[in-house]
Tab-separated table of C-alpha atoms in Angstrom:
chain	number	residue	atom	x	y	z
A	27	MET	CA	11.458	49.525	-110.539
A	28	GLU	CA	12.251	46.395	-112.479
A	29	LYS	CA	15.585	47.816	-113.414
A	30	SER	CA	16.604	48.523	-109.797
A	31	ARG	CA	15.706	44.979	-108.698
A	32	PHE	CA	17.880	43.524	-111.382
A	33	ILE	CA	20.836	45.666	-110.352
A	34	PHE	CA	20.500	44.576	-106.601
A	35	ARG	CA	20.330	40.870	-107.492
A	36	SER	CA	23.428	41.200	-109.642
A	37	ILE	CA	25.377	42.839	-106.825
A	38	VAL	CA	24.415	40.154	-104.300
A	39	GLN	CA	25.318	37.286	-106.584
A	40	SER	CA	28.669	38.866	-107.390
A	41	GLN	CA	29.748	38.862	-103.668
A	42	PRO	CA	31.718	35.761	-102.406
A	43	VAL	CA	30.027	33.479	-99.865
A	44	ARG	CA	31.711	33.496	-96.430
A	45	GLN	CA	31.691	30.401	-94.166
A	46	ILE	CA	30.836	31.042	-90.514
A	47	ASN	CA	32.827	29.171	-87.845
A	48	THR	CA	30.205	27.870	-85.447
A	49	SER	CA	32.812	26.620	-83.022
A	50	ASN	CA	34.146	30.079	-82.373
A	51	THR	CA	30.685	31.548	-81.945
A	52	SER	CA	29.550	28.888	-79.375
A	53	THR	CA	32.697	29.024	-77.215
A	54	PRO	CA	33.345	32.088	-75.101
A	55	PRO	CA	36.698	33.757	-75.729
A	56	TRP	CA	37.903	33.122	-72.130
A	57	VAL	CA	37.594	29.322	-72.259
A	58	CYS	CA	40.707	27.329	-73.230
A	59	ASN	CA	40.156	25.259	-76.376
A	60	ALA	CA	42.693	22.670	-75.198
A	61	CYS	CA	40.677	21.926	-72.114
A	62	LEU	CA	37.609	21.414	-74.222
A	63	ARG	CA	39.371	18.856	-76.415
A	64	ARG	CA	40.567	16.886	-73.302
A	65	THR	CA	38.322	13.861	-72.519
A	66	PRO	CA	37.493	12.958	-68.879
A	67	LYS	CA	39.019	9.813	-67.356
A	68	PRO	CA	36.782	6.758	-66.741
A	69	SER	CA	37.654	6.723	-63.018
A	70	THR	CA	36.317	10.234	-62.650
A	71	LEU	CA	33.056	9.242	-64.302
A	72	LEU	CA	32.671	6.167	-62.048
A	73	ARG	CA	33.383	8.191	-58.942
A	74	GLY	CA	30.733	10.709	-59.912
A	75	GLN	CA	28.205	7.968	-60.596
A	76	ARG	CA	28.839	6.364	-57.203
A	77	GLN	CA	28.420	9.674	-55.425
A	78	HIS	CA	25.186	10.291	-57.294
A	79	ARG	CA	23.839	6.831	-56.397
A	80	ARG	CA	24.881	7.301	-52.761
A	81	TRP	CA	23.063	10.603	-52.658
A	82	GLN	CA	19.967	9.016	-54.156
A	83	SER	CA	20.003	6.135	-51.597
A	84	SER	CA	20.402	8.501	-48.633
A	85	ASN	CA	17.617	10.765	-49.804
A	86	SER	CA	15.261	8.072	-51.060
A	87	GLN	CA	11.706	7.826	-49.633
A	88	PRO	CA	9.431	4.758	-49.403
A	89	ALA	CA	7.087	6.350	-51.923
A	90	ASP	CA	9.889	6.508	-54.563
A	91	SER	CA	9.720	2.738	-55.002
A	92	PRO	CA	7.252	1.615	-57.691
A	93	GLU	CA	6.282	-1.386	-55.507
A	94	PHE	CA	5.336	0.764	-52.497
A	95	LYS	CA	1.803	0.447	-51.137
A	96	SER	CA	0.373	2.924	-48.691
A	97	ILE	CA	-2.061	2.203	-45.896
A	98	VAL	CA	-4.850	3.463	-48.099
A	99	ASP	CA	-4.023	0.955	-50.850
A	100	ASN	CA	-4.227	-2.079	-48.526
A	101	PRO	CA	-7.697	-3.534	-47.948
A	102	PRO	CA	-8.949	-3.902	-44.346
A	103	GLN	CA	-8.224	-7.287	-42.781
A	104	LEU	CA	-10.382	-9.094	-40.249
A	105	VAL	CA	-8.232	-9.601	-37.152
A	106	GLN	CA	-10.889	-10.800	-34.691
A	107	ALA	CA	-14.160	-12.537	-35.331
A	108	ASN	CA	-16.483	-14.930	-33.488
A	109	ARG	CA	-14.298	-14.978	-30.391
A	110	LYS	CA	-16.075	-16.651	-27.467
A	111	HIS	CA	-15.756	-15.810	-23.777
A	112	ASN	CA	-12.861	-17.405	-21.942
A	113	LYS	CA	-14.307	-20.042	-19.616
A	114	LEU	CA	-11.428	-19.804	-17.179
A	115	GLY	CA	-11.785	-16.036	-16.962
A	116	LEU	CA	-15.529	-16.314	-16.361
A	117	LEU	CA	-14.911	-18.921	-13.652
A	118	ILE	CA	-12.410	-16.676	-11.870
A	119	LEU	CA	-14.747	-13.706	-12.188
A	120	ALA	CA	-17.613	-15.754	-10.766
A	121	THR	CA	-15.609	-16.752	-7.685
A	122	ILE	CA	-15.213	-13.102	-6.599
A	123	PRO	CA	-18.893	-12.342	-5.833
A	124	VAL	CA	-19.417	-15.802	-4.356
A	125	THR	CA	-16.403	-15.429	-2.043
A	126	ALA	CA	-17.420	-11.917	-1.024
A	127	PHE	CA	-20.944	-13.105	-0.234
A	128	ILE	CA	-19.597	-15.961	1.925
A	129	LEU	CA	-17.324	-13.554	3.821
A	130	GLY	CA	-20.262	-11.211	4.358
A	131	CYS	CA	-22.304	-14.071	5.848
A	132	TRP	CA	-19.342	-14.985	8.061
A	133	GLN	CA	-19.148	-11.394	9.316
A	134	VAL	CA	-22.843	-11.571	10.187
A	135	GLN	CA	-22.066	-14.540	12.419
A	136	ARG	CA	-19.074	-12.702	13.889
A	137	LEU	CA	-21.280	-9.716	14.644
A	138	GLY	CA	-23.702	-11.901	16.565
A	139	TRP	CA	-20.842	-13.557	18.474
A	140	LYS	CA	-19.177	-10.234	19.358
A	141	THR	CA	-22.484	-8.681	20.445
A	142	ASP	CA	-23.209	-11.590	22.794
A	143	LEU	CA	-19.663	-11.441	24.184
A	144	ILE	CA	-19.885	-7.714	24.936
A	145	ALA	CA	-23.279	-8.219	26.550
A	146	LYS	CA	-21.826	-10.987	28.760
A	147	PHE	CA	-18.906	-8.794	29.857
A	148	GLU	CA	-21.157	-5.814	30.554
A	149	ASP	CA	-23.333	-8.048	32.698
A	150	ARG	CA	-20.266	-8.936	34.778
A	151	LEU	CA	-19.384	-5.271	35.209
A	152	VAL	CA	-22.656	-4.381	36.904
A	153	ARG	CA	-22.216	-7.055	39.549
A	154	ASP	CA	-20.666	-6.366	42.932
A	155	PRO	CA	-16.892	-6.916	43.168
A	156	LEU	CA	-15.670	-10.247	44.492
A	157	PRO	CA	-12.750	-10.705	46.918
A	158	LEU	CA	-9.848	-12.294	45.131
A	159	PRO	CA	-8.885	-15.639	46.662
A	160	PRO	CA	-5.278	-16.137	47.828
A	161	GLN	CA	-4.491	-18.477	44.954
A	162	VAL	CA	-6.207	-18.419	41.571
A	163	ASP	CA	-6.359	-21.198	39.006
A	164	PRO	CA	-5.080	-19.721	35.702
A	165	ASN	CA	-7.427	-21.998	33.734
A	166	ALA	CA	-10.485	-20.529	35.489
A	167	ILE	CA	-9.648	-16.895	34.694
A	168	LYS	CA	-11.359	-17.145	31.291
A	169	GLU	CA	-14.722	-17.668	33.009
A	170	PHE	CA	-14.204	-14.503	35.082
A	171	ASP	CA	-12.846	-12.195	32.404
A	172	TYR	CA	-13.971	-8.569	33.040
A	173	ARG	CA	-15.180	-9.554	36.516
A	174	ARG	CA	-14.802	-6.849	39.149
A	175	VAL	CA	-12.608	-7.994	42.067
A	176	TYR	CA	-10.676	-6.422	44.921
A	177	ALA	CA	-7.527	-7.464	46.791
A	178	ARG	CA	-5.549	-6.248	49.798
A	179	GLY	CA	-1.754	-6.226	50.136
A	180	LYS	CA	1.466	-4.234	49.737
A	181	TYR	CA	3.036	-2.985	46.528
A	182	ARG	CA	6.505	-4.221	45.642
A	183	HIS	CA	7.840	-1.051	43.999
A	184	ASP	CA	11.303	-2.555	43.757
A	185	GLN	CA	9.914	-5.030	41.187
A	186	GLU	CA	7.987	-2.459	39.169
A	187	MET	CA	7.783	-2.980	35.375
A	188	LEU	CA	6.973	-0.375	32.708
A	189	ILE	CA	5.308	-1.434	29.452
A	190	GLY	CA	5.711	1.007	26.620
A	191	PRO	CA	5.532	3.089	24.739
A	192	ARG	CA	1.793	3.615	25.258
A	193	LEU	CA	-0.321	6.589	24.178
A	194	HIS	CA	-2.946	8.296	26.328
A	195	ASP	CA	-4.814	11.255	24.819
A	196	GLY	CA	-1.950	11.759	22.375
A	197	GLU	CA	0.728	11.739	25.101
A	198	ASP	CA	3.549	9.202	25.148
A	199	GLY	CA	4.077	7.200	28.309
A	200	TYR	CA	4.094	3.797	30.005
A	201	LEU	CA	1.824	1.330	31.766
A	202	VAL	CA	2.921	0.725	35.379
A	203	ILE	CA	2.843	-2.942	36.449
A	204	THR	CA	3.509	-3.520	40.164
A	205	PRO	CA	3.359	-6.870	42.029
A	206	LEU	CA	0.943	-6.876	44.986
A	207	GLU	CA	2.178	-9.052	47.839
A	208	ARG	CA	-0.602	-10.565	50.000
A	209	SER	CA	1.353	-12.882	52.298
A	210	GLU	CA	0.447	-10.884	55.445
A	211	GLN	CA	-3.258	-11.152	54.652
A	212	PHE	CA	-3.060	-14.908	54.107
A	213	PRO	CA	-0.358	-16.190	56.485
A	214	GLU	CA	-1.809	-19.692	56.499
A	215	PHE	CA	-0.856	-20.146	52.836
A	216	LYS	CA	2.743	-21.119	52.445
A	217	GLY	CA	2.566	-20.779	48.663
A	218	ASP	CA	2.927	-17.534	46.727
A	219	THR	CA	-0.078	-15.199	46.917
A	220	THR	CA	1.420	-12.290	44.949
A	221	ILE	CA	-0.460	-11.030	41.868
A	222	LEU	CA	0.279	-8.497	39.110
A	223	VAL	CA	-1.573	-5.177	39.159
A	224	CYS	CA	-1.715	-2.826	36.181
A	225	ARG	CA	-1.999	0.464	38.033
A	226	GLY	CA	-2.475	2.622	34.945
A	227	TRP	CA	-0.677	5.063	32.659
A	228	ILE	CA	2.025	7.614	33.487
A	229	PRO	CA	3.709	10.168	31.173
A	230	LYS	CA	7.143	9.466	29.760
A	231	ASP	CA	8.877	12.158	31.820
A	232	LYS	CA	7.627	10.463	35.027
A	233	ALA	CA	9.200	7.094	34.286
A	234	ALA	CA	11.802	7.417	37.057
A	235	GLN	CA	10.406	6.695	40.535
A	236	SER	CA	12.294	9.697	41.949
A	237	LYS	CA	10.062	12.019	39.866
A	238	ARG	CA	6.797	10.635	41.252
A	239	PRO	CA	7.022	10.169	45.019
A	240	ASP	CA	3.257	10.637	45.373
A	241	GLY	CA	2.651	7.727	43.038
A	242	LEU	CA	4.420	5.172	45.256
A	243	PRO	CA	2.021	4.308	48.090
A	244	ARG	CA	3.546	2.592	51.118
A	245	GLY	CA	1.891	0.216	53.513
A	246	GLU	CA	-1.221	-1.836	52.964
A	247	VAL	CA	-3.542	-0.825	50.118
A	248	VAL	CA	-6.822	-2.095	48.698
A	249	VAL	CA	-6.896	-2.510	44.940
A	250	GLN	CA	-10.163	-2.723	43.033
A	251	GLY	CA	-10.104	-3.591	39.363
A	252	LEU	CA	-10.962	-6.020	36.594
A	253	LEU	CA	-9.713	-9.586	36.387
A	254	ARG	CA	-8.418	-10.022	32.844
A	255	GLU	CA	-7.481	-13.010	30.735
A	256	PRO	CA	-3.882	-13.081	29.374
A	257	TRP	CA	-3.456	-11.586	25.906
A	258	LYS	CA	-1.987	-13.179	22.826
A	259	LYS	CA	1.003	-11.545	21.193
A	260	ASN	CA	0.886	-10.704	17.498
A	261	MET	CA	3.770	-11.076	15.061
A	262	PHE	CA	4.455	-7.329	14.826
A	263	THR	CA	5.183	-6.789	18.526
A	264	PRO	CA	8.866	-7.067	19.507
A	265	ASP	CA	9.981	-9.494	22.176
A	266	ASN	CA	10.337	-8.352	25.753
A	267	LYS	CA	13.802	-7.969	27.261
A	268	PRO	CA	13.435	-8.633	31.014
A	269	GLN	CA	17.199	-8.508	31.621
A	270	GLU	CA	17.301	-4.948	30.288
A	271	GLY	CA	14.037	-3.904	31.911
A	272	LYS	CA	12.307	-3.348	28.537
A	273	TRP	CA	8.740	-4.526	28.209
A	274	TYR	CA	6.746	-4.028	24.996
A	275	PHE	CA	3.857	-6.429	25.525
A	276	PRO	CA	1.939	-7.552	28.658
A	277	ASP	CA	3.064	-11.171	28.637
A	278	VAL	CA	1.430	-12.239	31.898
A	279	TYR	CA	3.296	-15.533	32.274
A	280	GLN	CA	6.685	-14.021	31.468
A	281	MET	CA	6.162	-11.077	33.811
A	282	ALA	CA	4.893	-13.350	36.583
A	283	GLU	CA	7.992	-15.521	36.263
A	284	HIS	CA	10.210	-12.418	36.330
A	285	ALA	CA	8.499	-11.028	39.473
A	286	GLY	CA	7.942	-14.379	41.194
A	287	SER	CA	4.152	-14.055	41.369
A	288	GLN	CA	1.043	-15.841	40.141
A	289	PRO	CA	0.057	-15.368	36.479
A	290	VAL	CA	-2.944	-13.291	37.575
A	291	TRP	CA	-3.535	-9.866	36.026
A	292	ILE	CA	-5.676	-7.170	37.654
A	293	GLU	CA	-6.372	-3.834	35.924
A	294	GLU	CA	-6.991	-1.109	38.489
A	295	THR	CA	-10.014	1.035	37.622
A	296	MET	CA	-11.050	4.580	38.460
A	297	ARG	CA	-13.978	6.850	37.734
A	298	PRO	CA	-13.249	8.821	34.568
A	299	ASP	CA	-12.712	12.454	35.529
A	300	LEU	CA	-10.750	14.978	33.470
A	301	LEU	CA	-9.583	17.130	36.402
A	302	THR	CA	-8.537	14.062	38.398
A	303	SER	CA	-6.580	12.749	35.397
A	304	TYR	CA	-4.730	16.066	35.003
A	305	ASP	CA	-3.876	16.113	38.722
A	306	ARG	CA	-2.586	12.550	38.611
A	307	MET	CA	-0.552	13.244	35.489
A	308	ALA	CA	1.171	16.212	37.139
A	309	LYS	CA	1.990	14.226	40.298
A	310	GLY	CA	3.023	11.040	38.513
A	311	VAL	CA	0.170	8.973	39.948
A	312	PRO	CA	-0.918	6.253	37.466
A	313	ILE	CA	-4.214	6.940	35.687
A	314	GLY	CA	-6.388	3.840	35.889
A	315	ARG	CA	-8.766	2.659	33.213
A	316	PRO	CA	-12.569	3.100	33.417
A	317	ALA	CA	-14.664	0.071	34.335
A	318	GLU	CA	-16.047	-0.578	30.855
A	319	VAL	CA	-15.718	-3.050	28.004
A	320	ASN	CA	-13.312	-1.812	25.352
A	321	LEU	CA	-13.650	-4.567	22.739
A	322	ARG	CA	-13.651	-3.475	19.098
A	323	ASN	CA	-16.811	-4.233	17.147
A	324	ASN	CA	-16.365	-3.232	13.483
A	325	HIS	CA	-18.202	-6.195	12.001
A	326	THR	CA	-21.067	-4.019	10.718
A	327	GLN	CA	-18.628	-2.149	8.470
A	328	TYR	CA	-17.161	-5.439	7.268
A	329	ILE	CA	-20.641	-6.736	6.416
A	330	PHE	CA	-21.392	-3.651	4.318
A	331	THR	CA	-18.012	-3.896	2.567
A	332	TRP	CA	-18.253	-7.567	1.608
A	333	PHE	CA	-21.868	-7.462	0.459
A	334	SER	CA	-21.210	-4.298	-1.582
A	335	LEU	CA	-18.240	-5.990	-3.243
A	336	SER	CA	-20.355	-9.052	-4.004
A	337	LEU	CA	-23.091	-6.920	-5.592
A	338	ALA	CA	-20.641	-4.852	-7.665
A	339	THR	CA	-18.775	-7.874	-9.029
A	340	THR	CA	-22.069	-9.613	-9.823
A	341	ILE	CA	-23.132	-6.653	-11.963
A	342	MET	CA	-19.758	-6.640	-13.703
A	343	MET	CA	-20.013	-10.350	-14.496
A	344	TRP	CA	-23.548	-9.882	-15.866
A	345	MET	CA	-22.344	-7.086	-18.163
A	346	VAL	CA	-19.506	-9.274	-19.470
A	347	ILE	CA	-21.792	-12.219	-20.165
A	348	LYS	CA	-24.419	-9.991	-21.788
A	349	LYS	CA	-21.901	-8.560	-24.264
A	350	PRO	CA	-22.266	-10.344	-27.678
A	351	VAL	CA	-19.465	-12.764	-28.413
A	352	GLY	CA	-19.673	-12.442	-32.262
A	353	SER	CA	-18.197	-8.954	-32.401
A	354	SER	CA	-15.328	-8.341	-34.787
A	355	ARG	CA	-12.891	-5.561	-35.561
A	356	ARG	CA	-11.334	-4.565	-38.883
A	357	LEU	CA	-7.825	-3.221	-39.022
A	358	ARG	CA	-5.670	-1.964	-41.884
A	359	GLN	CA	-2.135	-3.322	-41.707
A	360	SER	CA	0.919	-2.252	-43.750
A	361	LYS	CA	4.414	-3.574	-43.187
A	362	GLU	CA	6.008	-1.024	-45.499
A	363	TRP	CA	4.557	2.059	-43.829
């Protein structure tokens, strides 16, 4: 055994040592060695660095910065503390229930006034009708508003005026205003004795006198109705056009001047009857109004509305004042997030 080991060591030491080329072993045979020895240009390196920096800037996130602080890192900051109630706001809030209460008290007074007025007019309705004098003082009509009167004379259908449009039971139509001439009944009066009579409502398709021959009485007639005070026009009603025969509002003085009569307005009345109204509508005979007071009285609703508003706003103001003024809120703020 010792002899064989000696022979193997002698053979190995007698062989020449070969040097291995590491360059050939690390480079594949298909790569050009000349290209490997070529050094890149500085411009190419700078261009690559710029592109890499540009890519990093476009794809950077806020968290990549070492100075970034998230919303969790920031401590909560006190943004409101010990804030007192605004005196001006409380003053404005306090005026709402006070104003509503005053308006409610005013509506209570209006309710009493309107109730007494309706009672006074209803008392005039139950009295016997009075004969209308030949000439009436316009200033005295207010004391006889809703007073039942009667007059005798002849209708001047050639001076008829239609006020409209007016609705009656959902139907469109007009109010027929015809002057009543009373000169034959009072021949001793040289002045004008003509008055204006509102005969009632007619449908729109009966506006032409040729379509309602039964509604144009001839000869002497007796008219019984209510003496009414002239109305006041509101700002939403258009102006009348007498030259064109268009009347939108019963302006008593303007219509009396147009017809040459006294500024006295009589509303002809009739007993309310459905069958009679249908018969008159078909024949074109004006449908008169019932002898009743038709004044609106909604002051009870207004009283409930104003007092309810006053109570509700008072409770709201009490809740605002009761809320503690030392309340504060904490909020986390971050400008970088």
